Amino acid sequence: MKKILYFFLGSLILFLSSCAKDFLETEPLTSKTDGNYYKTPQEAQDALTGCYDALQLIYSDGVAFPLASEVMGDECFGGTGYGDSDDYAMLDEFDVSVNSGSQNIYEKNWANYYKGIFRVNSLLTHLDGVEWGSQTALRGTIESEARFLRAYFYFDMVRLWERVPLLTAPTSDNVPQASADETYALIASDLLFAIKNGRTETYSQIATTEYGHANKWAAESLLARVFLFYTGYYGKSDLVGLVSKDEALAYLEDVIANSGHDLVSNYADLWPAASTYEAAQNGLPITSTTYAGETNKEVVFSIKYTYTSDYNGNTDGNHWLVMNGLRKMAWKNSGYGSGWGACTVIPSFYKTWSSTDKRKASSIMAIKEEGVNFTQIKDMKEYTGYFTKKYIPLCDENGNSTAEMLGGVSFMISQYQDFFVMRYADVLLMAAELGSPNALGYVNQVRIRAGLDAAPSVDKDVIYQERKYEFAFEGIRYWDLLRYDNSLQYASDKLSLSEKVLTGGIEDQKVIQGTIFKTTRGLSQIPGNQITLSGGVLTQNPGW
């Protein structure tokens, strides 16, 4: 069998780099081999830490999934620097001719996903060899968390590329692409196992050392997200025969009734930059932020980051967040840090968003309206006057990078804000969409928190409108567009855009044609190098 790049097995040594906060903190474990590693419960725990470390790894190179999700959607253009490549514009327009040299834009992502999957599969394969002693219950917990992570990795991949090699054991074989149903069957079975065997502590019972672990509530919530995407995108009534609509709803109702999670009362407090801006608006120093923190009651599952990334292989930081920062400058008055100017917000999205909605100022950095003296317009592509605010670098009151002030080696790799994969607000709105008898109440909890009047009634379009604003710039909207109807007409209509932008300081018309998007079915380009290395076993998605 041929050996191909995406497995990176080497000598089958499982490299576990130093990891992030709390339970993720560990010394590098590079001397344990596949043959002698999994013997004690502690060694199995260490291996699980390496699997969680892969969560940080998968978004560290290439175009991270949260970024790609925003660029491909109807909230942002690609942006970035005037002298940069047109990679983001190509993703934005679903048109390979925009930058024909970007056929490997996702190659590092592809490789890192399979590194994570290899770590999980290696752990799962060797659990029977562990001498559990009196800790037999721990095996189910470790397996449930590992399988949750494998489901997470494959759910990203199947949405991006649909047909991917499906690996359930460590291998270097040249494996062909699986069908979507085969991949979704593995995702569903992994999450069902995690639901049955996962941790059941309520939010208030979670020990500080356990923050970031995937528990039963996270698995139930992610399974509902998988159900909604699969049934919507493929026009099916259940999730590959394994999960019905009623079951998906029951899992969400369980989270609502029993997990202890709830909404944070002030929306701005969910986001570091939004809370510093709110403090500045109230005439307070930006250090007077009321940020709720990364382990607040609304966070059902997150990817944990810290500022200790370095250039020696430790991938602990949020490497993708820097892309969203103000292009090559900081704005100390509101704590906005420097970055690369990606994901410029589409002007019509800002202008049609009601000013009475508290989420607007917490989600979008409006340059003119906020009085930001942005001096890098001529160094920008697709400048619109609006940037995202939820995931951006921060600076102190003197304009210095907060990440570097904490001890990070560089603002480029030391950003430390956690990525909130699943918030309780999403649990409420998914339950409403799945037909909960409490649907109107769930939607109105979200609306009232945003400062809006209660909705008199609820249907799919009301929920989609609420989701659009509640989860703006969180990597969710694009996938909602794709699953609205399996004809993709709704997505095509929403993604047909024509807006004025400034590129190099010169006015231009940015046009995206939804009809081109439909030729790809919303799927992304499989890295060309991987197709070549496979000897043609892998094939490209249509439209690329």
Coordinates of C-alpha atoms in Angstrom, one line a residue:
M1 CA 0.0 0.0 0.0
K2 CA 1.2 3.5 -0.7
K3 CA 2.0 5.8 2.2
I4 CA 0.5 9.3 1.9
L5 CA 1.2 12.6 3.5
Y6 CA -1.9 13.1 5.6
F7 CA -1.1 10.4 8.2
F8 CA 2.3 11.7 9.4
L9 CA 3.0 8.5 11.3
G10 CA 6.8 8.5 11.2
S11 CA 8.0 5.9 13.7
L12 CA 4.6 5.7 15.4
I13 CA 5.8 8.0 18.2
L14 CA 2.9 9.9 19.7
F15 CA 4.2 13.4 20.2
L16 CA 2.2 15.2 22.9
S17 CA 3.2 18.9 23.0
S18 CA 2.7 21.0 26.0
C19 CA -0.9 22.1 26.3
A20 CA -3.0 24.9 27.5
K21 CA -4.7 25.9 30.7
D22 CA -5.9 23.8 33.6
F23 CA -6.1 20.1 32.7
L24 CA -4.2 20.9 29.4
E25 CA -1.0 21.8 31.2
T26 CA 1.6 19.1 30.8
E27 CA 5.2 18.6 29.9
P28 CA 6.0 17.3 26.4
L29 CA 5.7 13.5 26.4
T30 CA 7.8 12.5 23.5
S31 CA 9.6 9.4 24.8
K32 CA 6.5 7.2 25.0
T33 CA 6.1 4.9 22.0
D34 CA 3.0 3.3 20.6
G35 CA 4.3 -0.1 21.8
N36 CA 4.8 0.7 25.5
Y37 CA 2.7 3.7 26.3
Y38 CA -0.8 2.7 27.3
K39 CA -0.2 0.7 30.5
T40 CA -1.6 2.8 33.4
P41 CA -4.6 5.0 33.9
Q42 CA -2.4 8.0 34.2
E43 CA -0.7 7.2 30.9
A44 CA -4.1 7.0 29.3
Q45 CA -5.0 10.3 30.8
D46 CA -1.8 11.8 29.3
A47 CA -2.7 10.4 25.9
L48 CA -6.1 12.0 26.2
T49 CA -4.4 15.3 26.9
G50 CA -2.6 14.9 23.6
C51 CA -5.9 14.4 21.9
Y52 CA -7.2 17.6 23.3
D53 CA -4.0 19.3 22.3
A54 CA -5.0 18.4 18.7
L55 CA -8.0 20.8 19.1
Q56 CA -5.5 23.6 19.3
L57 CA -3.4 22.1 16.5
I58 CA -6.2 21.8 13.8
Y59 CA -6.8 25.5 13.6
S60 CA -3.1 26.6 13.9
D61 CA -2.2 26.5 10.3
G62 CA -3.8 27.1 6.9
V63 CA -7.2 28.7 7.0
A64 CA -8.8 27.8 10.4
F65 CA -12.3 26.4 10.2
P66 CA -13.9 29.4 12.1
L67 CA -12.2 31.9 9.7
A68 CA -13.1 29.9 6.6
S69 CA -16.7 29.7 7.8
E70 CA -17.0 33.5 8.1
V71 CA -15.2 34.2 4.8
M72 CA -17.5 31.8 2.9
G73 CA -20.7 33.2 4.5
D74 CA -22.8 36.4 3.9
E75 CA -21.4 38.4 6.9
C76 CA -17.8 39.1 5.8
F77 CA -15.6 39.5 2.8
G78 CA -12.1 38.1 2.9
G79 CA -10.2 41.3 3.5
T80 CA -6.5 41.0 4.6
G81 CA -3.6 43.1 3.2
Y82 CA -3.3 44.8 -0.1
G83 CA -0.1 42.9 -0.9
D84 CA -1.4 39.5 0.3
S85 CA -2.4 36.7 -1.9
D86 CA -6.0 36.3 -3.1
D87 CA -6.6 33.1 -1.1
Y88 CA -9.3 34.6 1.0
A89 CA -11.0 36.2 -2.0
M90 CA -11.0 32.8 -3.7
L91 CA -12.7 31.2 -0.7
D92 CA -15.2 34.1 -0.5
E93 CA -16.2 33.9 -4.2
F94 CA -16.0 30.1 -4.6
D95 CA -14.0 30.7 -7.7
V96 CA -10.7 29.0 -8.2
S97 CA -9.8 31.4 -11.1
V98 CA -9.5 34.2 -8.6
N99 CA -6.3 32.6 -7.4
S100 CA -5.4 29.4 -9.3
G101 CA -2.3 29.0 -7.2
S102 CA -4.3 28.4 -4.0
Q103 CA -5.1 24.7 -4.6
N104 CA -3.3 23.7 -1.4
I105 CA -4.8 26.4 0.8
Y106 CA -6.2 23.8 3.2
E107 CA -3.3 21.3 3.1
K108 CA -2.0 22.1 6.6
N109 CA -5.5 21.9 8.0
W110 CA -6.0 18.5 6.3
A111 CA -2.7 17.2 7.7
N112 CA -3.5 18.5 11.2
Y113 CA -7.0 16.9 11.3
Y114 CA -5.4 13.6 10.5
K115 CA -2.8 14.1 13.2
G116 CA -5.6 14.6 15.7
I117 CA -7.5 11.6 14.4
F118 CA -4.4 9.4 14.6
R119 CA -3.9 10.4 18.3
V120 CA -7.5 9.5 19.1
N121 CA -7.4 6.3 17.2
S122 CA -4.1 5.3 18.8
L123 CA -5.6 5.9 22.3
L124 CA -8.8 4.0 21.6
T125 CA -6.9 1.1 20.1
H126 CA -4.9 0.6 23.3
L127 CA -7.4 1.1 26.0
D128 CA -7.8 -2.7 26.5
G129 CA -4.1 -2.8 27.3
V130 CA -4.4 -0.4 30.3
E131 CA -4.3 -2.0 33.7
W132 CA -7.3 -0.1 35.1
G133 CA -7.4 -1.7 38.6
S134 CA -10.0 0.0 40.7
Q135 CA -10.4 2.8 38.1
T136 CA -12.5 0.8 35.6
A137 CA -15.1 3.6 35.4
L138 CA -12.4 6.0 34.2
R139 CA -12.0 4.0 31.0
G140 CA -15.6 4.9 29.9
T141 CA -14.9 8.6 30.6
I142 CA -11.6 8.6 28.7
E143 CA -13.1 6.7 25.7
S144 CA -16.2 9.0 25.6
E145 CA -14.0 12.2 25.5
A146 CA -11.7 10.7 22.9
R147 CA -14.7 9.7 20.7
F148 CA -16.2 13.1 21.1
L149 CA -13.0 14.6 19.8
R150 CA -12.9 12.3 16.8
A151 CA -16.5 13.2 16.0
Y152 CA -15.6 16.9 16.3
F153 CA -12.7 16.5 13.9
Y154 CA -14.7 14.5 11.3
F155 CA -17.7 16.9 11.5
D156 CA -15.5 19.8 10.5
M157 CA -14.0 17.7 7.7
V158 CA -17.2 16.3 6.3
R159 CA -18.7 19.8 6.1
L160 CA -15.6 21.2 4.4
W161 CA -14.9 18.4 2.0
E162 CA -17.7 15.8 2.3
R163 CA -15.7 12.8 1.0
V164 CA -12.7 12.2 3.3
P165 CA -10.8 9.0 4.2
L166 CA -12.5 7.5 7.2
L167 CA -10.0 6.1 9.7
T168 CA -11.0 4.3 12.9
A169 CA -7.6 2.8 13.7
P170 CA -4.0 3.9 13.2
T171 CA -2.9 3.1 9.6
S172 CA -0.6 4.3 6.8
D173 CA -2.7 2.7 4.1
N174 CA -3.8 4.8 1.1
V175 CA -7.5 4.9 2.1
P176 CA -10.1 6.0 -0.4
Q177 CA -12.7 8.6 0.4
A178 CA -15.8 7.5 2.4
S179 CA -19.3 8.5 1.5
A180 CA -20.9 11.2 3.6
D181 CA -23.3 8.7 5.2
E182 CA -20.4 6.6 6.3
T183 CA -18.7 9.5 8.0
Y184 CA -21.9 10.8 9.6
A185 CA -22.6 7.3 10.9
L186 CA -19.2 7.3 12.7
I187 CA -19.8 10.8 14.1
A188 CA -23.2 9.8 15.4
S189 CA -22.1 6.6 17.0
D190 CA -19.1 8.4 18.6
L191 CA -21.4 11.1 20.1
L192 CA -24.0 8.6 21.2
F193 CA -21.2 6.7 23.1
A194 CA -20.1 10.0 24.6
I195 CA -23.6 10.8 25.7
K196 CA -24.0 7.4 27.4
N197 CA -20.6 7.4 29.1
G198 CA -19.7 11.1 29.5
R199 CA -19.3 13.1 32.6
T200 CA -22.6 14.3 34.1
E201 CA -21.5 17.0 36.5
T202 CA -23.6 20.1 36.2
Y203 CA -22.0 23.5 35.4
S204 CA -21.6 24.4 39.1
Q205 CA -20.1 21.1 39.9
I206 CA -17.3 21.1 37.3
A207 CA -13.9 21.3 39.0
T208 CA -11.6 24.1 37.7
T209 CA -9.2 21.4 36.6
E210 CA -11.9 19.9 34.3
Y211 CA -12.9 23.0 32.3
G212 CA -12.5 22.2 28.6
H213 CA -13.4 18.5 28.9
A214 CA -16.2 17.3 26.7
N215 CA -19.0 16.0 28.9
K216 CA -22.5 14.6 28.3
W217 CA -24.0 18.0 27.8
A218 CA -21.4 18.9 25.1
A219 CA -22.0 15.6 23.3
E220 CA -25.8 16.1 23.4
S221 CA -25.5 19.6 22.0
L222 CA -23.0 18.7 19.3
L223 CA -25.1 15.7 18.2
A224 CA -28.1 18.1 17.7
R225 CA -25.9 20.4 15.6
V226 CA -24.9 17.4 13.5
F227 CA -28.5 16.3 13.2
L228 CA -29.7 19.7 12.0
F229 CA -26.9 20.1 9.4
Y230 CA -27.1 16.6 8.0
T231 CA -30.9 16.5 7.7
G232 CA -31.1 20.0 6.3
Y233 CA -28.2 19.8 3.8
Y234 CA -29.1 16.3 2.6
G235 CA -32.9 16.6 2.9
K236 CA -33.3 13.6 5.3
S237 CA -35.6 13.0 8.1
D238 CA -33.1 11.4 10.5
L239 CA -29.4 11.2 11.1
V240 CA -28.3 8.1 9.0
G241 CA -31.0 6.0 10.8
L242 CA -29.3 6.4 14.2
V243 CA -30.9 9.6 15.6
S244 CA -34.5 10.8 15.1
K245 CA -35.7 14.3 15.3
D246 CA -37.5 13.5 18.6
E247 CA -34.3 12.1 20.0
A248 CA -32.2 15.1 19.0
L249 CA -34.7 17.4 20.7
A250 CA -34.7 15.2 23.8
Y251 CA -31.0 15.6 24.1
L252 CA -31.3 19.4 24.0
E253 CA -34.1 19.4 26.5
D254 CA -31.9 17.4 28.8
V255 CA -29.2 20.0 28.5
I256 CA -31.7 22.8 29.2
A257 CA -33.2 21.0 32.2
N258 CA -30.3 19.4 33.8
S259 CA -26.9 20.8 32.8
G260 CA -26.9 23.9 34.9
H261 CA -25.9 26.0 31.9
D262 CA -27.7 29.3 31.3
L263 CA -27.4 32.6 29.5
V264 CA -25.0 35.3 30.7
S265 CA -27.2 38.3 31.5
N266 CA -25.2 40.9 29.5
Y267 CA -24.3 39.8 25.9
A268 CA -21.2 42.1 25.7
D269 CA -19.7 40.2 28.7
L270 CA -19.3 37.1 26.6
W271 CA -16.5 38.8 24.5
P272 CA -13.3 40.5 25.8
A273 CA -13.2 43.2 23.2
A274 CA -16.9 44.0 23.4
S275 CA -16.7 44.3 27.2
T276 CA -13.7 46.6 27.0
Y277 CA -15.6 48.7 24.4
E278 CA -18.6 48.9 26.7
A279 CA -16.4 50.0 29.6
A280 CA -14.9 52.8 27.4
Q281 CA -18.4 53.9 26.3
N282 CA -19.4 54.2 29.9
G283 CA -16.4 56.5 30.5
L284 CA -14.4 53.8 32.4
P285 CA -10.9 52.6 31.8
I286 CA -10.8 49.6 29.5
T287 CA -9.4 47.7 32.5
S288 CA -12.8 48.0 34.1
T289 CA -14.2 45.3 31.8
T290 CA -17.0 43.1 33.1
Y291 CA -16.0 40.2 30.9
A292 CA -17.6 37.0 32.1
G293 CA -14.5 34.9 31.5
E294 CA -13.8 31.8 29.5
T295 CA -15.6 29.4 31.9
N296 CA -18.8 31.3 32.2
K297 CA -22.2 29.4 32.6
E298 CA -23.1 29.9 28.9
V299 CA -20.1 28.0 27.5
V300 CA -21.1 24.4 26.9
F301 CA -17.9 23.5 25.1
S302 CA -14.9 25.5 24.1
I303 CA -11.4 25.1 22.7
K304 CA -8.9 26.2 25.4
Y305 CA -6.0 28.4 24.4
T306 CA -3.2 30.1 26.3
Y307 CA -0.4 32.5 25.4
T308 CA 2.5 30.0 25.7
S309 CA 2.8 29.1 22.0
D310 CA 6.4 29.2 20.8
Y311 CA 8.3 28.5 17.6
N312 CA 9.6 25.2 18.9
G313 CA 6.5 23.1 18.3
N314 CA 4.3 24.1 21.3
T315 CA 0.9 25.0 19.8
D316 CA -1.1 26.4 22.7
G317 CA -2.2 29.8 21.4
N318 CA -5.2 30.9 19.2
H319 CA -3.2 31.3 16.0
W320 CA -6.1 32.2 13.8
L321 CA -7.6 35.0 15.9
V322 CA -4.8 37.5 14.9
M323 CA -6.2 37.4 11.4
N324 CA -9.3 39.4 12.5
G325 CA -7.3 42.3 14.2
L326 CA -7.1 45.8 12.9
R327 CA -4.6 45.8 10.1
K328 CA -1.1 46.6 11.5
M329 CA -2.3 49.0 14.2
A330 CA -3.9 49.0 17.6
W331 CA -6.6 51.3 19.0
K332 CA -5.8 51.7 22.7
N333 CA -8.9 53.8 23.4
S334 CA -11.0 50.6 23.2
G335 CA -8.4 47.9 23.6
Y336 CA -8.4 46.7 20.0
G337 CA -5.1 45.0 19.1
S338 CA -3.2 44.7 15.9
G339 CA -3.7 42.0 13.4
W340 CA -4.0 41.3 9.7
G341 CA -7.4 42.8 8.7
A342 CA -9.3 39.7 7.6
C343 CA -13.1 39.2 7.6
T344 CA -14.1 42.8 6.8
V345 CA -17.8 43.0 7.6
I346 CA -20.2 43.5 4.7
P347 CA -21.7 47.1 5.1
S348 CA -25.3 46.1 4.4
F349 CA -25.1 43.6 7.3
Y350 CA -24.1 46.4 9.7
K351 CA -26.6 48.9 8.3
T352 CA -29.6 46.6 8.4
W353 CA -29.0 45.4 11.9
S354 CA -31.3 47.3 14.3
S355 CA -29.4 49.7 16.5
T356 CA -31.7 48.7 19.4
D357 CA -30.2 45.2 19.3
K358 CA -27.4 45.2 22.0
R359 CA -25.5 42.5 20.0
K360 CA -24.7 44.9 17.2
A361 CA -22.1 46.9 19.1
S362 CA -20.8 43.8 20.7
S363 CA -20.2 42.0 17.4
I364 CA -19.0 44.7 14.9
M365 CA -16.2 47.2 15.2
A366 CA -17.5 50.2 13.3
I367 CA -14.5 52.4 12.4
K368 CA -16.2 55.7 11.7
E369 CA -19.1 55.3 14.2
E370 CA -16.7 54.4 17.1
G371 CA -14.2 57.1 16.2
V372 CA -11.4 54.7 15.5
N373 CA -8.5 56.5 13.8
F374 CA -7.7 53.7 11.4
T375 CA -4.6 54.7 9.3
Q376 CA -4.1 51.5 7.3
I377 CA -6.9 51.8 4.7
K378 CA -4.4 51.8 1.8
D379 CA -2.8 48.6 3.0
M380 CA -6.2 46.8 2.9
K381 CA -8.1 44.6 0.5
E382 CA -11.9 44.9 0.6
Y383 CA -12.0 47.5 3.3
T384 CA -15.5 48.2 4.3
G385 CA -15.2 50.4 7.4
Y386 CA -16.3 47.5 9.6
F387 CA -14.4 44.6 11.3
T388 CA -15.5 41.8 13.5
K389 CA -15.2 42.2 17.3
K390 CA -15.8 38.9 19.0
Y391 CA -12.5 37.2 18.2
I392 CA -9.8 39.9 17.9
P393 CA -6.4 40.6 19.6
L394 CA -6.4 42.9 22.6
C395 CA -4.1 45.7 23.6
D396 CA -3.5 47.5 26.9
E397 CA -4.2 51.2 27.5
N398 CA -0.8 52.0 26.0
G399 CA -1.5 50.1 22.8
N400 CA 0.8 47.2 23.7
S401 CA -0.2 43.6 22.8
T402 CA -1.9 42.1 25.8
A403 CA -0.7 38.6 24.8
E404 CA 2.9 39.8 24.7
M405 CA 2.5 41.7 28.0
L406 CA 1.4 38.4 29.6
G407 CA 4.6 36.8 28.4
G408 CA 3.7 35.6 24.9
V409 CA 6.6 35.4 22.4
S410 CA 4.7 37.2 19.7
F411 CA 1.2 38.6 19.2
M412 CA 1.0 36.5 16.0
I413 CA 0.9 33.1 17.8
S414 CA 0.3 34.1 21.5
Q415 CA -3.4 35.1 21.3
Y416 CA -5.2 33.3 24.2
Q417 CA -8.9 33.8 23.8
D418 CA -10.8 30.5 23.9
F419 CA -13.1 29.6 21.0
F420 CA -16.6 29.0 22.2
V421 CA -17.7 26.1 20.1
M422 CA -21.1 25.7 21.7
R423 CA -23.0 28.3 23.7
Y424 CA -26.2 27.7 25.7
A425 CA -28.0 30.2 23.4
D426 CA -27.4 27.7 20.6
V427 CA -28.9 25.0 22.6
L428 CA -32.1 27.1 23.1
L429 CA -32.4 28.0 19.5
M430 CA -31.7 24.5 18.2
A431 CA -34.4 23.1 20.6
A432 CA -36.8 25.7 19.3
E433 CA -36.0 24.8 15.7
L434 CA -36.6 21.1 16.4
G435 CA -40.1 21.8 17.6
S436 CA -39.9 22.1 21.4
P437 CA -43.3 23.0 23.0
N438 CA -41.3 25.7 24.7
A439 CA -39.9 27.1 21.4
L440 CA -41.3 30.6 21.7
G441 CA -40.0 30.9 25.3
Y442 CA -36.6 29.7 24.2
V443 CA -36.4 32.2 21.4
N444 CA -37.6 35.0 23.6
Q445 CA -34.9 34.3 26.2
V446 CA -32.4 35.1 23.6
R447 CA -34.2 38.1 22.2
I448 CA -34.9 39.7 25.6
R449 CA -31.2 39.4 26.6
A450 CA -30.4 41.3 23.4
G451 CA -32.7 44.1 24.5
L452 CA -35.5 43.3 22.0
D453 CA -39.2 42.8 22.4
A454 CA -40.5 39.3 22.8
A455 CA -41.5 37.7 19.5
P456 CA -45.3 37.0 19.2
S457 CA -44.8 33.8 17.4
V458 CA -42.0 31.5 16.1
D459 CA -41.3 29.7 12.9
K460 CA -38.1 28.6 11.0
D461 CA -37.5 32.0 9.5
V462 CA -37.9 33.8 12.9
I463 CA -35.3 31.3 14.3
Y464 CA -32.9 31.8 11.4
Q465 CA -33.1 35.5 11.7
E466 CA -32.3 35.2 15.4
R467 CA -29.4 32.9 14.8
K468 CA -28.0 35.3 12.2
Y469 CA -27.6 38.0 14.8
E470 CA -26.9 35.9 17.9
F471 CA -24.1 33.9 16.4
A472 CA -22.6 36.5 14.0
F473 CA -18.9 35.9 13.4
E474 CA -18.8 32.7 15.4
G475 CA -18.4 30.4 12.4
I476 CA -22.0 29.2 12.4
R477 CA -23.9 31.3 9.9
Y478 CA -22.5 29.7 6.7
W479 CA -23.5 26.2 7.8
D480 CA -27.0 27.5 8.6
L481 CA -27.2 28.8 5.1
L482 CA -26.3 25.5 3.6
R483 CA -28.8 23.5 5.7
Y484 CA -31.8 25.8 5.2
D485 CA -32.9 23.7 2.1
N486 CA -31.2 20.9 0.3
S487 CA -31.6 22.7 -3.0
L488 CA -29.1 25.4 -1.8
Q489 CA -31.3 28.0 -3.3
Y490 CA -31.6 29.9 0.0
A491 CA -27.9 29.9 0.4
S492 CA -27.3 30.9 -3.2
D493 CA -29.6 33.9 -2.8
K494 CA -28.0 35.1 0.4
L495 CA -24.5 34.7 -1.0
S496 CA -25.2 36.7 -4.1
L497 CA -23.7 40.0 -3.1
S498 CA -22.5 43.3 -4.7
E499 CA -21.0 46.0 -2.4
K500 CA -18.6 48.9 -2.6
V501 CA -15.2 48.3 -1.0
L502 CA -11.8 49.9 -0.9
T503 CA -8.8 48.0 -2.1
G504 CA -5.5 49.8 -1.8
G505 CA -7.6 52.9 -0.9
I506 CA -9.3 52.8 -4.3
E507 CA -13.0 52.1 -4.6
D508 CA -14.0 48.8 -6.1
Q509 CA -17.2 46.8 -6.5
K510 CA -17.1 43.4 -4.8
V511 CA -19.3 40.9 -6.5
I512 CA -20.1 37.4 -5.4
Q513 CA -22.3 35.2 -7.6
G514 CA -24.4 32.6 -5.8
T515 CA -24.7 30.6 -9.0
I516 CA -20.9 29.8 -8.8
F517 CA -21.4 28.7 -5.2
K518 CA -24.0 26.2 -6.3
T519 CA -21.5 24.4 -8.6
T520 CA -19.4 23.5 -5.6
R521 CA -22.5 22.6 -3.4
G522 CA -20.8 24.8 -0.8
L523 CA -18.0 22.3 -0.4
S524 CA -14.3 23.3 -0.3
Q525 CA -11.3 22.4 -2.3
I526 CA -9.5 19.2 -1.3
P527 CA -5.7 19.9 -1.2
G528 CA -4.2 19.2 -4.6
N529 CA -1.0 17.8 -3.2
Q530 CA -3.0 15.2 -1.3
I531 CA -4.7 14.0 -4.5
T532 CA -1.3 13.8 -6.1
L533 CA 0.3 11.9 -3.2
S534 CA -2.6 9.4 -3.2
G535 CA -1.9 8.5 -6.8
G536 CA -5.4 9.5 -7.8
V537 CA -7.1 7.5 -5.0
L538 CA -8.5 10.8 -3.8
T539 CA -10.6 12.9 -6.2
Q540 CA -11.4 16.6 -6.2
N541 CA -14.8 18.0 -5.4
P542 CA -16.9 19.4 -8.3
G543 CA -16.4 23.1 -9.2
W544 CA -12.7 23.2 -8.1

